[in-house]
Coordinates of C-alpha atoms in Angstrom, one line a residue:
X189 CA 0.0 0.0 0.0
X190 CA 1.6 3.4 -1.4
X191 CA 2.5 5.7 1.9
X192 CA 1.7 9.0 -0.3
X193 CA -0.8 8.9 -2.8
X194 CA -0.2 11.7 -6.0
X195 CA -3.3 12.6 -7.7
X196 CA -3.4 15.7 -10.6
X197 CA -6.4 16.8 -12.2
X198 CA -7.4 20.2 -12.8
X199 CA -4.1 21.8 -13.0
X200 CA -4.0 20.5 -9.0
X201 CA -1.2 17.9 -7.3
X202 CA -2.6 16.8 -4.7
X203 CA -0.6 15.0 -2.4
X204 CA -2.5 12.7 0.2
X205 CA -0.3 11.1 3.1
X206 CA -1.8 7.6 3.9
X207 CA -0.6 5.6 6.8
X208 CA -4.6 6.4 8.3
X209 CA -4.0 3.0 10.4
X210 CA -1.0 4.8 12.4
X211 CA -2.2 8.7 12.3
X212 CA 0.3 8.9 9.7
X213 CA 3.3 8.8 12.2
X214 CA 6.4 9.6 10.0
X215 CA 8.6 6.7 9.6
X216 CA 11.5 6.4 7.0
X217 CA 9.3 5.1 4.5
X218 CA 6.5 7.4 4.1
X219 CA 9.3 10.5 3.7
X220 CA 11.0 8.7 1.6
X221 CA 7.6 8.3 -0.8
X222 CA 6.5 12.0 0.0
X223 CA 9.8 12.8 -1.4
X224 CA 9.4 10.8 -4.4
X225 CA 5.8 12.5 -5.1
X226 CA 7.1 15.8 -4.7
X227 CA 10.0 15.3 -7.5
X228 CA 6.8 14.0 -9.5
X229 CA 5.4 17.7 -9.0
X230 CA 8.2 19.7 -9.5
X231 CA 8.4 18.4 -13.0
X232 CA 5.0 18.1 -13.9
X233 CA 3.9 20.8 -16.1
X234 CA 0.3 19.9 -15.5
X235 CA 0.6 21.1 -11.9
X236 CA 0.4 24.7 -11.0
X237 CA -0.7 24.1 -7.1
X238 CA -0.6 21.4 -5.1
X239 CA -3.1 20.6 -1.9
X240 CA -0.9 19.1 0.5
X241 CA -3.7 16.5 3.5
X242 CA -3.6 13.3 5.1
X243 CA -6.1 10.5 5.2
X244 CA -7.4 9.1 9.0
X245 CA -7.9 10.6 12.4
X246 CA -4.9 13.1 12.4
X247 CA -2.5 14.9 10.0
X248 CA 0.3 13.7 11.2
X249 CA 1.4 12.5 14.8
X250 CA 5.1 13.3 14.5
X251 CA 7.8 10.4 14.5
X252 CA 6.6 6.9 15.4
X253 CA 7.2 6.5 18.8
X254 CA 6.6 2.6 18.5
X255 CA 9.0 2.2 15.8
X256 CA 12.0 4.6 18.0
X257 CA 11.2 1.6 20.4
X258 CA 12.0 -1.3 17.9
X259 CA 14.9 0.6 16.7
X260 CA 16.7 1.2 20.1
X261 CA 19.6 -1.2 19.5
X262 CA 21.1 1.4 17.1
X263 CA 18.8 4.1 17.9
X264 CA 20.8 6.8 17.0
X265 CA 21.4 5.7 13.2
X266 CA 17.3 5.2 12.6
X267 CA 17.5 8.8 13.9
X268 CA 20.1 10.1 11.4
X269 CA 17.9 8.3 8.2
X270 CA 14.8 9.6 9.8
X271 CA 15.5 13.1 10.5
X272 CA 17.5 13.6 7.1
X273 CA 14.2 13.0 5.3
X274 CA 12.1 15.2 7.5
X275 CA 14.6 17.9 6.4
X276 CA 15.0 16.8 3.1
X277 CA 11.2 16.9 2.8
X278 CA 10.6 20.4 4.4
X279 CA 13.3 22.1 2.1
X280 CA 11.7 20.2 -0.9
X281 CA 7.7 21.6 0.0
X282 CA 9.7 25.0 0.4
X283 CA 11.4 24.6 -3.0
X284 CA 8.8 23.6 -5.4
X285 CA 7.8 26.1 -8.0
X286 CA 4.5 25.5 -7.4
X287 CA 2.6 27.2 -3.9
X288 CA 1.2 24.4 -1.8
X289 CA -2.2 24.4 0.2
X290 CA -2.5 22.8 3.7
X291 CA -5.2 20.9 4.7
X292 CA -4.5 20.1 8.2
X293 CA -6.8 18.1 11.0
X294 CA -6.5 16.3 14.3
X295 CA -3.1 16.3 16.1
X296 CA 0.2 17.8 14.4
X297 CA 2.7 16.8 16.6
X298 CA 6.5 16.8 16.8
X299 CA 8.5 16.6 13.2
X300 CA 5.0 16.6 11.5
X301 CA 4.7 20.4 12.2
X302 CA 7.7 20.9 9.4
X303 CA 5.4 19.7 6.9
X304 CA 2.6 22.3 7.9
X305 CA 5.4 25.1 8.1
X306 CA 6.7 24.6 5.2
X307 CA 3.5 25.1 3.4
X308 CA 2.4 28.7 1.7
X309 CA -1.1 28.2 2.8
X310 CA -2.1 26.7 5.8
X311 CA -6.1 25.8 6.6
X312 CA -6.9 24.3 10.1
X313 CA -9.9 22.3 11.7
X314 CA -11.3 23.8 14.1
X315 CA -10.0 20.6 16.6
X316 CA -6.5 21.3 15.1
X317 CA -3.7 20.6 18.2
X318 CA -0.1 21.2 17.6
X319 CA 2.2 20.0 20.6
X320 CA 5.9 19.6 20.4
X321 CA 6.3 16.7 23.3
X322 CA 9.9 17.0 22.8
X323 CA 10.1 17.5 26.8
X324 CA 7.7 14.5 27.0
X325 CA 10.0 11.9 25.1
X326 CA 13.5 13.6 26.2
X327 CA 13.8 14.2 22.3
X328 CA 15.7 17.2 20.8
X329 CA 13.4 19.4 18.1
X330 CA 12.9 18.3 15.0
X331 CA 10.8 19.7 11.8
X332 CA 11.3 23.1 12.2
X333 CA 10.3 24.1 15.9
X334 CA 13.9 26.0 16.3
X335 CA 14.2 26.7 12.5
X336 CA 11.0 28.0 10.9
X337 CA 8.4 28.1 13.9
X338 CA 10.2 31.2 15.7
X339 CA 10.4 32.9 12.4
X340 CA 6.5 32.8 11.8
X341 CA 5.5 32.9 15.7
X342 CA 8.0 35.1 17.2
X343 CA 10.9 33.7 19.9
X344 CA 8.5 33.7 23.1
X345 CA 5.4 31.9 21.5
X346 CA 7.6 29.3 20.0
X347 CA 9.6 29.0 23.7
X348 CA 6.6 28.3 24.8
X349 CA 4.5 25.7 23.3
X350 CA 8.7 23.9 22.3
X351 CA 9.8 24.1 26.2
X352 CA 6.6 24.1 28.4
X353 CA 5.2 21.5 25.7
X354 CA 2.0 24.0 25.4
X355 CA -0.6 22.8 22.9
X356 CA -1.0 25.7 20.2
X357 CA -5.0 25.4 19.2
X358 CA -6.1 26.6 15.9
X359 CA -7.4 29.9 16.7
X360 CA -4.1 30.5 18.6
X361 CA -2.1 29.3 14.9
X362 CA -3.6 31.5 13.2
X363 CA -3.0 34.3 15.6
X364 CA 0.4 33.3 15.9
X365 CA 0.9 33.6 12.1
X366 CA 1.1 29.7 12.2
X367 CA -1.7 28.9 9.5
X368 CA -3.8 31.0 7.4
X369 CA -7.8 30.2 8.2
X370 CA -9.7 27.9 10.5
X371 CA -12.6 26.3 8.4
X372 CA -15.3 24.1 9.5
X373 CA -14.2 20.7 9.3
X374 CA -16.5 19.5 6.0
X375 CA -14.9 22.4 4.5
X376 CA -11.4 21.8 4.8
X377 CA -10.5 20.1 1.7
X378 CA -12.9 22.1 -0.2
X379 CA -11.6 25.5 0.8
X380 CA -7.7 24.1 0.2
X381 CA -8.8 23.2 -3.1
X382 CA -10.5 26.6 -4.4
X383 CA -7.4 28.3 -2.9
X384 CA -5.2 25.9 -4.9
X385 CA -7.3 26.5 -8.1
X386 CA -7.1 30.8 -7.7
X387 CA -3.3 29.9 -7.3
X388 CA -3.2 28.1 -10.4
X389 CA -5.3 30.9 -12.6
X390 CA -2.0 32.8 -11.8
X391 CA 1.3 33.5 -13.7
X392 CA 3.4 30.6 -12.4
X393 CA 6.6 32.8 -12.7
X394 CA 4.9 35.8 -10.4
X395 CA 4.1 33.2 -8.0
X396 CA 7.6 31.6 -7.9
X397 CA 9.3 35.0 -7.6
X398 CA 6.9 35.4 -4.5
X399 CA 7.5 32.2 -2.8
X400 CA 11.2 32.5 -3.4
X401 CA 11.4 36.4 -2.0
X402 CA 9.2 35.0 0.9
X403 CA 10.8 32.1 2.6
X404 CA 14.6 34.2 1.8
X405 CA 17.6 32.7 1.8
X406 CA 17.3 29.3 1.3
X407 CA 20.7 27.7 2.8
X408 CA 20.1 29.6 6.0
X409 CA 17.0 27.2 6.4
X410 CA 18.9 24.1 5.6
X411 CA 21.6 25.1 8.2
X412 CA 19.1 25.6 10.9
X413 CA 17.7 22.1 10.0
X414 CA 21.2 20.4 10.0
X415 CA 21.3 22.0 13.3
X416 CA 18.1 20.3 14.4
X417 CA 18.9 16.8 13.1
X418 CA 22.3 17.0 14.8
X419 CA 20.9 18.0 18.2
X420 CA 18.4 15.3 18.0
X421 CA 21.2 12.6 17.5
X422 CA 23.0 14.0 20.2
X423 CA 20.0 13.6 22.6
X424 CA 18.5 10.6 21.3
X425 CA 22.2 8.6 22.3
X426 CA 21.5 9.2 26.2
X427 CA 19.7 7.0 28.1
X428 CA 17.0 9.4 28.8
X429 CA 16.0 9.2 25.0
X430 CA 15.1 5.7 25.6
X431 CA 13.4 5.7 28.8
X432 CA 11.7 8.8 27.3
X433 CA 10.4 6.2 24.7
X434 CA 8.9 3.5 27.4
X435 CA 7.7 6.2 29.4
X436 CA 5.7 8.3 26.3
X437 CA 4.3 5.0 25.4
X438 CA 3.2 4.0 29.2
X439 CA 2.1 7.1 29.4
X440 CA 0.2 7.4 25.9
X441 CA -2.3 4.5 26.5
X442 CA -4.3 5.3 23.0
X443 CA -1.3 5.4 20.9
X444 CA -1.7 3.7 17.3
X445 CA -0.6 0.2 16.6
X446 CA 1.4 -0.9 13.6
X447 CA -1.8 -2.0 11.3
X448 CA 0.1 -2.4 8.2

């Protein structure tokens, strides 16, 4: 079963992550196939916007906790492969010529928010929860909490909800310059959509000078990132990182299991 499905009609990519079974927890394997989709994009002429949601319960639940826990007898390589991607996947939404549309539901947590920040457009439920839980699983950021959520939010807000682990709700998003609109819930796709088809009535050179004038200087961003991702496999090599594992999991009694 594809981890990303890539569907184009209408001048439209849209892009549809699909591990519904586990809240579409990142895992190697679903970056790596987001990744592949979005090189489809970039050099698809047919696609002048692309709509960027997830199938289930949730957008995205951040890293798989269950699979850190399988992968704790060489913890901090699964790290290395899994962060890399996150990163490689944020700078790659940031870098298409084409604007993409957020539709975004349920819980965004951890890594998953870099996928919602690195969006031009973001459209929220109004049951929307972002939470870091980085202090929860002894974790260091990942996916753009230190590197593109201080930028949009401000230092303080993003000290915050990244150190107190303080859930952000939509209303609070959008006020924090987080995501664009909060849209009833049967609207969600819908509203992405239109936005994604105005987008694509445009000149797609005026739009590409925009996006690239907007996010700035491009390497900047990928440093920051690096920065993350090396952090993270500094932390996640103490014991804490592990015990932070059991313990999230203990204390997480509804968390998804594998149904693959």
């Amino acid at each position: 079963m594809s981890l990303v499905r890539l569907e184009v009609a209408g001048g439209i990519a849209h892009l549809t992550l699909c591990r519904a079974g586990m809240h579409n927890a990142l895992v190697p394997e679903l970056l790596e196939a987001l990744l592949g989709a979005l090189g489809e994009v970039r050099d698809d002429p047919r696609a002048r916007a692309v709509v960027l949601a997830a199938e289930g319960p949730a957008f995205s639940i951040g890293g798989d906790m269950r699979r850190f826990q399988r992968e704790r007898g060489d913890l901090q390589a699964y790290s290395s492969r899994l962060v890399g991607l996150l990163n490689e996947a944020i700078l790659a939404l940031v870098d298409l010529p084409q604007p993409v549309v957020a539709a975004v539901h349920g819980l965004v947590t951890g890594g998953s928010l870099g996928l919602v920040l690195a969006a031009d457009f973001v459209y929220l439920t109004p049951r929307v929860a972002l939470k870091a839980h980085y202090t929860t699983a002894a974790f260091g950021p990942d996916g753009g909490w230190t590197a593109l959520a201080p930028r949009l939010a401000g230092l303080r807000r993003a000290a915050s909800a990244l150190m107190l682990n303080r859930t952000i709700r939509a209303d609070d998003a959008v006020e924090w310059g987080l995501a664009t609109e909060v849209v009833p819930a049967d609207a969600l796709l819908d509203t992405a959509t239109a936005t994604a088809q105005r987008l694509a009535s445009f000149p797609a050179g005026t739009l590409r000078a925009a996006k690239d004038l907007l996010w700035g200087d491009r390497a900047a961003l990928a440093a920051a990132l690096e920065g993350e991702r090396r952090h993270f496999l500094d932390l996640v090599a103490r014991p804490e990182a592990i015990e932070g594992v059991d313990a999230f999991l203990r204390d997480f009694h509804d968390y998804p299991h594998d149904q693959e």
